[in-house]
Amino acid sequence: MSSKPLALSVKLIVLGESGCVLLLRRSMASKNNPGKWDLPGGKADPCETLDKSARREVFEETGLDIIIGRILGAAESESPDKRIAYLILEARAESNEVELSDEHDAYTWVSPVDLPNYDLLPQFRPVVDACAKR
């Protein structure tokens, strides 16, 4: 067991108009995992419901409005100062017009069968690979 504080984060597999999945590349200035591909989302605010946190985070990172779907899975990671529990949700984007925040430097819409070819953060790989097989 770890005595590190536990944070909750909401990540999303966002499907676009053509059924492709949105991936965001972490900025090279990022202190955590620069240059890695990531799922949109982030820290859940304790004053918000999880779906509201998810919509807020996706909008802040991409400018997209989303419709939240089902729960796809969970993941975890650990840094030197905390543990993070991730709830991974499915969502549908209302458009494909992405406006990136400074947190990421690139985005791509990926066919689900091509997801295994991306250097994704490892904690999300099992859920993303399961999505690719659907």
CSV table of C-alpha atoms in Angstrom, one decimal:
chain,number,residue,atom,x,y,z
A,1,MET,CA,0.0,0.0,0.0
A,2,SER,CA,1.0,3.6,-0.7
A,3,SER,CA,0.6,6.5,1.6
A,4,LYS,CA,0.7,9.0,-1.3
A,5,PRO,CA,-2.4,11.1,-1.9
A,6,LEU,CA,-4.9,9.7,-4.5
A,7,ALA,CA,-6.2,12.0,-7.2
A,8,LEU,CA,-9.1,11.3,-9.6
A,9,SER,CA,-8.8,12.0,-13.3
A,10,VAL,CA,-11.4,11.6,-16.1
A,11,LYS,CA,-10.1,10.6,-19.6
A,12,LEU,CA,-12.1,10.1,-22.7
A,13,ILE,CA,-12.1,8.2,-25.9
A,14,VAL,CA,-13.6,10.9,-28.0
A,15,LEU,CA,-15.2,9.6,-31.3
A,16,GLY,CA,-15.4,12.1,-34.2
A,17,GLU,CA,-17.9,12.4,-37.0
A,18,SER,CA,-16.3,9.5,-39.0
A,19,GLY,CA,-15.8,7.2,-36.0
A,20,CYS,CA,-12.2,8.0,-35.5
A,21,VAL,CA,-10.6,8.5,-32.0
A,22,LEU,CA,-9.1,11.8,-31.0
A,23,LEU,CA,-5.5,11.7,-29.6
A,24,LEU,CA,-3.6,14.7,-28.3
A,25,ARG,CA,0.2,14.9,-28.2
A,26,ARG,CA,1.6,16.2,-25.0
A,27,SER,CA,3.7,19.4,-25.5
A,28,MET,CA,7.5,19.0,-25.4
A,29,ALA,CA,7.4,21.6,-22.5
A,30,SER,CA,5.2,19.2,-20.4
A,31,LYS,CA,6.9,18.0,-17.2
A,32,ASN,CA,5.1,14.7,-17.5
A,33,ASN,CA,5.5,12.5,-20.6
A,34,PRO,CA,6.4,15.1,-23.2
A,35,GLY,CA,5.8,14.0,-26.8
A,36,LYS,CA,3.5,11.1,-25.8
A,37,TRP,CA,0.1,10.7,-27.2
A,38,ASP,CA,-2.7,11.1,-24.7
A,39,LEU,CA,-6.5,10.9,-24.3
A,40,PRO,CA,-8.3,14.2,-23.7
A,41,GLY,CA,-9.4,14.8,-20.1
A,42,GLY,CA,-7.9,15.6,-16.8
A,43,LYS,CA,-8.3,16.1,-13.1
A,44,ALA,CA,-11.8,15.7,-11.7
A,45,ASP,CA,-12.9,18.8,-9.7
A,46,PRO,CA,-14.4,17.7,-6.4
A,47,CYS,CA,-17.1,20.3,-6.7
A,48,GLU,CA,-18.3,18.9,-10.1
A,49,THR,CA,-20.0,15.7,-11.2
A,50,LEU,CA,-17.6,13.4,-13.2
A,51,ASP,CA,-19.5,14.1,-16.5
A,52,LYS,CA,-19.2,17.9,-15.9
A,53,SER,CA,-15.5,17.6,-15.2
A,54,ALA,CA,-15.1,15.5,-18.3
A,55,ARG,CA,-16.9,18.0,-20.5
A,56,ARG,CA,-15.0,20.9,-19.0
A,57,GLU,CA,-11.6,19.2,-19.4
A,58,VAL,CA,-12.2,18.2,-23.0
A,59,PHE,CA,-13.5,21.7,-23.9
A,60,GLU,CA,-10.4,23.4,-22.2
A,61,GLU,CA,-8.0,21.1,-24.1
A,62,THR,CA,-9.7,21.0,-27.5
A,63,GLY,CA,-12.6,23.5,-27.8
A,64,LEU,CA,-14.9,20.5,-28.4
A,65,ASP,CA,-18.3,20.0,-27.0
A,66,ILE,CA,-19.0,16.3,-26.3
A,67,ILE,CA,-21.8,13.9,-25.5
A,68,ILE,CA,-20.7,11.5,-22.8
A,69,GLY,CA,-21.4,7.8,-23.3
A,70,ARG,CA,-20.6,4.7,-21.4
A,71,ILE,CA,-17.8,3.9,-19.0
A,72,LEU,CA,-15.1,2.0,-20.8
A,73,GLY,CA,-12.7,1.2,-18.0
A,74,ALA,CA,-10.3,2.4,-15.4
A,75,ALA,CA,-6.5,2.8,-15.1
A,76,GLU,CA,-3.9,4.0,-12.6
A,77,SER,CA,-0.5,5.6,-12.5
A,78,GLU,CA,1.9,6.8,-9.9
A,79,SER,CA,4.3,9.8,-9.8
A,80,PRO,CA,6.8,10.6,-7.1
A,81,ASP,CA,4.3,12.7,-5.2
A,82,LYS,CA,0.8,11.1,-5.9
A,83,ARG,CA,-1.2,8.3,-7.3
A,84,ILE,CA,-3.8,8.9,-10.0
A,85,ALA,CA,-7.0,6.9,-10.6
A,86,TYR,CA,-8.4,7.3,-14.1
A,87,LEU,CA,-12.0,6.7,-15.1
A,88,ILE,CA,-12.1,6.3,-18.9
A,89,LEU,CA,-15.4,7.2,-20.7
A,90,GLU,CA,-16.6,7.1,-24.2
A,91,ALA,CA,-17.8,10.4,-25.8
A,92,ARG,CA,-18.9,11.7,-29.1
A,93,ALA,CA,-17.6,15.0,-30.4
A,94,GLU,CA,-20.2,17.4,-31.8
A,95,SER,CA,-17.7,18.5,-34.5
A,96,ASN,CA,-14.1,17.7,-35.6
A,97,GLU,CA,-12.9,21.3,-35.3
A,98,VAL,CA,-10.1,21.1,-32.6
A,99,GLU,CA,-8.5,24.2,-31.0
A,100,LEU,CA,-5.6,23.0,-28.9
A,101,SER,CA,-4.6,24.5,-25.6
A,102,ASP,CA,-0.9,25.0,-24.7
A,103,GLU,CA,-0.9,21.6,-22.9
A,104,HIS,CA,-0.7,19.8,-26.2
A,105,ASP,CA,1.1,20.6,-29.5
A,106,ALA,CA,-0.7,18.3,-31.9
A,107,TYR,CA,-3.8,16.3,-32.4
A,108,THR,CA,-5.0,13.5,-34.8
A,109,TRP,CA,-8.1,11.6,-35.5
A,110,VAL,CA,-7.2,8.0,-35.6
A,111,SER,CA,-9.1,5.0,-37.0
A,112,PRO,CA,-9.6,2.5,-34.2
A,113,VAL,CA,-7.6,-0.2,-36.0
A,114,ASP,CA,-4.6,2.2,-36.1
A,115,LEU,CA,-4.6,3.0,-32.4
A,116,PRO,CA,-1.9,0.4,-31.5
A,117,ASN,CA,0.6,2.3,-33.8
A,118,TYR,CA,0.6,5.3,-31.5
A,119,ASP,CA,3.1,5.9,-28.6
A,120,LEU,CA,0.3,6.3,-26.0
A,121,LEU,CA,0.7,6.7,-22.3
A,122,PRO,CA,1.0,3.1,-21.1
A,123,GLN,CA,-1.7,3.2,-18.4
A,124,PHE,CA,-4.3,3.8,-21.2
A,125,ARG,CA,-3.1,1.1,-23.5
A,126,PRO,CA,-5.4,-1.8,-22.3
A,127,VAL,CA,-8.6,0.3,-22.7
A,128,VAL,CA,-7.5,1.8,-26.0
A,129,ASP,CA,-6.5,-1.7,-27.4
A,130,ALA,CA,-9.9,-3.0,-26.4
A,131,CYS,CA,-11.5,-0.1,-28.2
A,132,ALA,CA,-9.4,-0.9,-31.3
A,133,LYS,CA,-10.8,-4.5,-31.3
A,134,ARG,CA,-14.5,-3.4,-31.3
